[in-house]
Amino acid sequence: MEEIRLSRTYTSEEQKQYLRIPFEVGENIERIEISYAYLRHKQRQTPYGEEKREINIIDLGLFDEQGQLCGWSGSERLSVVVSEHHSTPGYRRLPIRRGTWQVALGIYKVETSVEVQLTIRLVPKQRRWLRGDLHMHTLNSDGIYTTREVIAYAKHAKLDFIALTDHNNTEQNKEIGNPQGITVISGMEYTNYGGHANFFFTDDGIFTANPLSNTKEEMQATIAEAKRRNAIVSLNHICDTGCPWVLGFDIPYDLIEVWNGFIKPSDMQAIAWWHQRLAEGRHLAAVGGSDTHRIEQGRSHGTPTTYVHALSCAPKDILDALVQGRSFITATADGARLDLYLGSSGLGETSTWNDGLEGEASVDGAKQGDRLILISDQGVEASWNAEYDGSLTFAFLVEKRRFYRIELYRKTLGIELLAALTNPVYLS
C-alpha cells in the first residue's frame, strides 16, 4: 500500500477559497482512502467551566483523474473512501483509474493560521475468493421477488456477488441502488425460442436494443450489440430439456453455464459438451447459476454457487476472473471448496509442462465418503476417496496433457451426485 503524507499551513488570508492538491495514481488500485486532521476547536477555562469554541473549518472533497468532482463531504467527515465497490456516502462509486487525482480542500474558516495534515492511501488490488450466483430473476420478468428482496435473500445466503438476469429486460438494473456488503452485477437473460444467454454488463446495464429475435441473423445482431457494449455473454442451460441452446455456437460468447439449479442429467450433458471443447483445445470457462425465480425445493439463491478468485469486488474484476476461468462451482454457498495447482499455476492459468512437474488437488469441507476425480483431456487420471471430514490434499505427477481439472462427488439420499467442479489448469 502506498501512503502519501502532506502537511501545509493555511492562513486567514486564504480562507473562503477552494484549493486542489494533486496526487498520482498508478495501475491496479482498488481504493483510495483519504484522511485529514487539523485543530478545529479551541478550549479555554472560564469562571463558568470549560468553553469549546470553533476556530477553524476545513472542507474536504475529491476530483477524479478526468477532473470531475466525484465527492464532497464538507467538514463532516475526517476520512473518506472511494472505490468501484464501495464509497463513503456523498462520493461516487467509480473505478480507480491511472492518472492525476486531486484532493479538494475548502478553506472555509481560519482564525489566524492552521496546519492541515493530509494522508492519502492507495490500496492495491489483491486476489481474494468471492462466492456468487450469476443467474436469478425478479418481478421485472417472471420472478416473484422485488429487486430489493432478491438482494436481501442473496445477502442472507452469504453471497459476495450476484447478477440480476431478467428475461429480455433490464429494468431491474435501475433498481439496484447502493447495497452494502454485496456486489450486484447488471445483467439480462437474452431469451428467445432457440435458447437463452446471460449478458453481464459493467456499465449501467440498460439495454435498449430489441432482443426479440425471430431469425438466427437477428440473434447474432442482438449478441453483437451486447458485445459492442463490452458485455460478457454466457450461454445458459444449453442441454436443458425445455429450452436448450439450438442456435449454434458460431457466435462470440465468453462463458458456458454448465450447472443450473440442483444438479440433473441435463447439467451433466452440458459438462460433457464443455469438456469436449476443452479436449479440442479451446480455453472456455464454465460457470453455474441458480436460475431462481422463487425459493423452492432444489432451487434457491446460491444453489449452485460460483467461487471466483478476483482482484477486487468490482463487477469488472469479477467478470474478468470468470472469463479467465479462475473459478469453481459448488452445490451451495457453504459447499465443498476445491482448488488445483500444476506447479505454481492455479485455476485458469497455464503451466509449462516438464518431466517431473507435480500437481496438487485439494478439498476444503470434504465429507467422509466423498470421491475426488482428477480429469484431463485424456479422461479420468486418478480418483481419491475421502476417509474423513475436513480438508484433504492429494499430490500427483503431471503428465503431458492439455489440461487438468477436478470434480467432487458426494452421496445424497443414497445417490452419488456431483458436488463441485473446477475450471481447468492448462498446460503448454
mmCIF file of N, CA, C and O in Angstrom, residues 150-187:
data_model
loop_
_atom_site.group_PDB
_atom_site.id
_atom_site.type_symbol
_atom_site.label_atom_id
_atom_site.label_comp_id
_atom_site.label_asym_id
_atom_site.label_seq_id
_atom_site.Cartn_x
_atom_site.Cartn_y
_atom_site.Cartn_z
ATOM 1 N N VAL A 150 -34.604 -9.793 -3.640
ATOM 2 C CA VAL A 150 -33.602 -10.715 -4.185
ATOM 3 C C VAL A 150 -32.229 -10.411 -3.590
ATOM 4 O O VAL A 150 -31.493 -11.324 -3.191
ATOM 5 N N ILE A 151 -31.882 -9.138 -3.519
ATOM 6 C CA ILE A 151 -30.592 -8.757 -2.937
ATOM 7 C C ILE A 151 -30.524 -9.182 -1.473
ATOM 8 O O ILE A 151 -29.497 -9.695 -1.000
ATOM 9 N N ALA A 152 -31.625 -9.012 -0.740
ATOM 10 C CA ALA A 152 -31.656 -9.408 0.676
ATOM 11 C C ALA A 152 -31.498 -10.922 0.824
ATOM 12 O O ALA A 152 -30.764 -11.399 1.698
ATOM 13 N N TYR A 153 -32.181 -11.703 -0.020
ATOM 14 C CA TYR A 153 -32.041 -13.158 0.027
ATOM 15 C C TYR A 153 -30.602 -13.573 -0.288
ATOM 16 O O TYR A 153 -30.061 -14.495 0.339
ATOM 17 N N ALA A 154 -29.985 -12.921 -1.257
ATOM 18 C CA ALA A 154 -28.611 -13.259 -1.621
ATOM 19 C C ALA A 154 -27.649 -12.953 -0.475
ATOM 20 O O ALA A 154 -26.719 -13.725 -0.204
ATOM 21 N N LYS A 155 -27.854 -11.829 0.189
ATOM 22 C CA LYS A 155 -27.009 -11.500 1.339
ATOM 23 C C LYS A 155 -27.215 -12.509 2.465
ATOM 24 O O LYS A 155 -26.266 -12.905 3.146
ATOM 25 N N HIS A 156 -28.473 -12.939 2.661
ATOM 26 C CA HIS A 156 -28.761 -13.948 3.690
ATOM 27 C C HIS A 156 -28.046 -15.260 3.369
ATOM 28 O O HIS A 156 -27.615 -15.980 4.287
ATOM 29 N N ALA A 157 -27.893 -15.562 2.076
ATOM 30 C CA ALA A 157 -27.179 -16.776 1.664
ATOM 31 C C ALA A 157 -25.668 -16.599 1.739
ATOM 32 O O ALA A 157 -24.923 -17.507 1.348
ATOM 33 N N LYS A 158 -25.213 -15.427 2.204
ATOM 34 C CA LYS A 158 -23.795 -15.114 2.378
ATOM 35 C C LYS A 158 -23.041 -15.080 1.056
ATOM 36 O O LYS A 158 -21.868 -15.471 0.975
ATOM 37 N N LEU A 159 -23.725 -14.593 0.015
ATOM 38 C CA LEU A 159 -23.064 -14.416 -1.273
ATOM 39 C C LEU A 159 -22.359 -13.072 -1.306
ATOM 40 O O LEU A 159 -22.825 -12.099 -0.727
ATOM 41 N N ASP A 160 -21.233 -13.025 -2.012
ATOM 42 C CA ASP A 160 -20.483 -11.779 -2.169
ATOM 43 C C ASP A 160 -20.897 -11.011 -3.416
ATOM 44 O O ASP A 160 -20.695 -9.800 -3.487
ATOM 45 N N PHE A 161 -21.454 -11.715 -4.405
ATOM 46 C CA PHE A 161 -21.884 -11.037 -5.628
ATOM 47 C C PHE A 161 -23.036 -11.814 -6.259
ATOM 48 O O PHE A 161 -23.194 -13.024 -6.044
ATOM 49 N N ILE A 162 -23.849 -11.101 -7.013
ATOM 50 C CA ILE A 162 -24.926 -11.712 -7.788
ATOM 51 C C ILE A 162 -25.036 -10.968 -9.112
ATOM 52 O O ILE A 162 -24.510 -9.866 -9.266
ATOM 53 N N ALA A 163 -25.743 -11.571 -10.060
ATOM 54 C CA ALA A 163 -26.119 -10.893 -11.293
ATOM 55 C C ALA A 163 -27.634 -10.980 -11.429
ATOM 56 O O ALA A 163 -28.220 -12.050 -11.226
ATOM 57 N N LEU A 164 -28.262 -9.865 -11.738
ATOM 58 C CA LEU A 164 -29.711 -9.827 -11.950
ATOM 59 C C LEU A 164 -29.974 -10.009 -13.445
ATOM 60 O O LEU A 164 -29.582 -9.175 -14.257
ATOM 61 N N THR A 165 -30.644 -11.104 -13.810
ATOM 62 C CA THR A 165 -30.734 -11.503 -15.215
ATOM 63 C C THR A 165 -32.181 -11.768 -15.614
ATOM 64 O O THR A 165 -32.558 -12.900 -15.936
ATOM 65 N N ASP A 166 -33.001 -10.723 -15.585
ATOM 66 C CA ASP A 166 -34.388 -10.895 -16.012
ATOM 67 C C ASP A 166 -34.474 -11.086 -17.517
ATOM 68 O O ASP A 166 -33.633 -10.611 -18.280
ATOM 69 N N HIS A 167 -35.542 -11.764 -17.945
ATOM 70 C CA HIS A 167 -35.720 -12.108 -19.350
ATOM 71 C C HIS A 167 -35.959 -10.865 -20.206
ATOM 72 O O HIS A 167 -36.922 -10.121 -19.985
ATOM 73 N N ASN A 168 -35.068 -10.642 -21.188
ATOM 74 C CA ASN A 168 -35.230 -9.559 -22.170
ATOM 75 C C ASN A 168 -35.574 -8.222 -21.514
ATOM 76 O O ASN A 168 -36.326 -7.418 -22.070
ATOM 77 N N ASN A 169 -35.025 -7.983 -20.343
ATOM 78 C CA ASN A 169 -35.435 -6.835 -19.536
ATOM 79 C C ASN A 169 -34.264 -6.357 -18.700
ATOM 80 O O ASN A 169 -33.532 -7.178 -18.133
ATOM 81 N N THR A 170 -34.086 -5.053 -18.606
ATOM 82 C CA THR A 170 -33.038 -4.513 -17.742
ATOM 83 C C THR A 170 -33.588 -3.482 -16.763
ATOM 84 O O THR A 170 -32.833 -2.708 -16.180
ATOM 85 N N GLU A 171 -34.912 -3.476 -16.547
ATOM 86 C CA GLU A 171 -35.494 -2.546 -15.580
ATOM 87 C C GLU A 171 -34.943 -2.789 -14.188
ATOM 88 O O GLU A 171 -34.779 -1.853 -13.396
ATOM 89 N N GLN A 172 -34.649 -4.064 -13.848
ATOM 90 C CA GLN A 172 -34.133 -4.374 -12.517
ATOM 91 C C GLN A 172 -32.822 -3.652 -12.242
ATOM 92 O O GLN A 172 -32.514 -3.339 -11.089
ATOM 93 N N ASN A 173 -32.051 -3.376 -13.302
ATOM 94 C CA ASN A 173 -30.760 -2.717 -13.108
ATOM 95 C C ASN A 173 -30.915 -1.266 -12.672
ATOM 96 O O ASN A 173 -29.991 -0.692 -12.090
ATOM 97 N N LYS A 174 -32.079 -0.666 -12.953
ATOM 98 C CA LYS A 174 -32.347 0.688 -12.484
ATOM 99 C C LYS A 174 -32.652 0.709 -10.987
ATOM 100 O O LYS A 174 -32.630 1.764 -10.361
ATOM 101 N N GLU A 175 -32.949 -0.458 -10.421
ATOM 102 C CA GLU A 175 -33.411 -0.543 -9.038
ATOM 103 C C GLU A 175 -32.339 -1.041 -8.072
ATOM 104 O O GLU A 175 -32.619 -1.240 -6.897
ATOM 105 N N ILE A 176 -31.113 -1.259 -8.572
ATOM 106 C CA ILE A 176 -30.077 -1.844 -7.725
ATOM 107 C C ILE A 176 -29.741 -0.935 -6.552
ATOM 108 O O ILE A 176 -29.611 -1.382 -5.408
ATOM 109 N N GLY A 177 -29.587 0.375 -6.807
ATOM 110 C CA GLY A 177 -29.206 1.284 -5.737
ATOM 111 C C GLY A 177 -27.771 1.072 -5.297
ATOM 112 O O GLY A 177 -26.903 0.724 -6.097
ATOM 113 N N ASN A 178 -27.517 1.230 -4.020
ATOM 114 C CA ASN A 178 -26.164 1.089 -3.470
ATOM 115 C C ASN A 178 -26.156 0.109 -2.301
ATOM 116 O O ASN A 178 -25.911 0.490 -1.153
ATOM 117 N N PRO A 179 -26.447 -1.164 -2.564
ATOM 118 C CA PRO A 179 -26.486 -2.122 -1.455
ATOM 119 C C PRO A 179 -25.110 -2.328 -0.841
ATOM 120 O O PRO A 179 -24.111 -2.391 -1.546
ATOM 121 N N GLN A 180 -25.072 -2.408 0.466
ATOM 122 C CA GLN A 180 -23.811 -2.633 1.177
ATOM 123 C C GLN A 180 -23.568 -4.123 1.355
ATOM 124 O O GLN A 180 -24.494 -4.909 1.529
ATOM 125 N N GLY A 181 -22.313 -4.512 1.284
ATOM 126 C CA GLY A 181 -21.939 -5.884 1.603
ATOM 127 C C GLY A 181 -22.120 -6.881 0.472
ATOM 128 O O GLY A 181 -21.923 -8.080 0.682
ATOM 129 N N ILE A 182 -22.474 -6.422 -0.721
ATOM 130 C CA ILE A 182 -22.642 -7.338 -1.839
ATOM 131 C C ILE A 182 -22.465 -6.556 -3.136
ATOM 132 O O ILE A 182 -22.837 -5.392 -3.228
ATOM 133 N N THR A 183 -21.855 -7.207 -4.129
ATOM 134 C CA THR A 183 -21.721 -6.615 -5.453
ATOM 135 C C THR A 183 -22.866 -7.118 -6.324
ATOM 136 O O THR A 183 -23.075 -8.333 -6.424
ATOM 137 N N VAL A 184 -23.588 -6.201 -6.939
ATOM 138 C CA VAL A 184 -24.692 -6.581 -7.818
ATOM 139 C C VAL A 184 -24.308 -6.209 -9.251
ATOM 140 O O VAL A 184 -24.149 -5.031 -9.571
ATOM 141 N N ILE A 185 -24.156 -7.220 -10.079
ATOM 142 C CA ILE A 185 -23.768 -7.029 -11.480
ATOM 143 C C ILE A 185 -25.033 -6.828 -12.318
ATOM 144 O O ILE A 185 -25.986 -7.612 -12.208
ATOM 145 N N SER A 186 -25.041 -5.797 -13.134
ATOM 146 C CA SER A 186 -26.167 -5.565 -14.032
ATOM 147 C C SER A 186 -26.187 -6.642 -15.108
ATOM 148 O O SER A 186 -25.157 -6.939 -15.713
ATOM 149 N N GLY A 187 -27.365 -7.218 -15.344
ATOM 150 C CA GLY A 187 -27.441 -8.284 -16.323
ATOM 151 C C GLY A 187 -28.772 -8.334 -17.041
ATOM 152 O O GLY A 187 -29.691 -7.548 -16.770
#
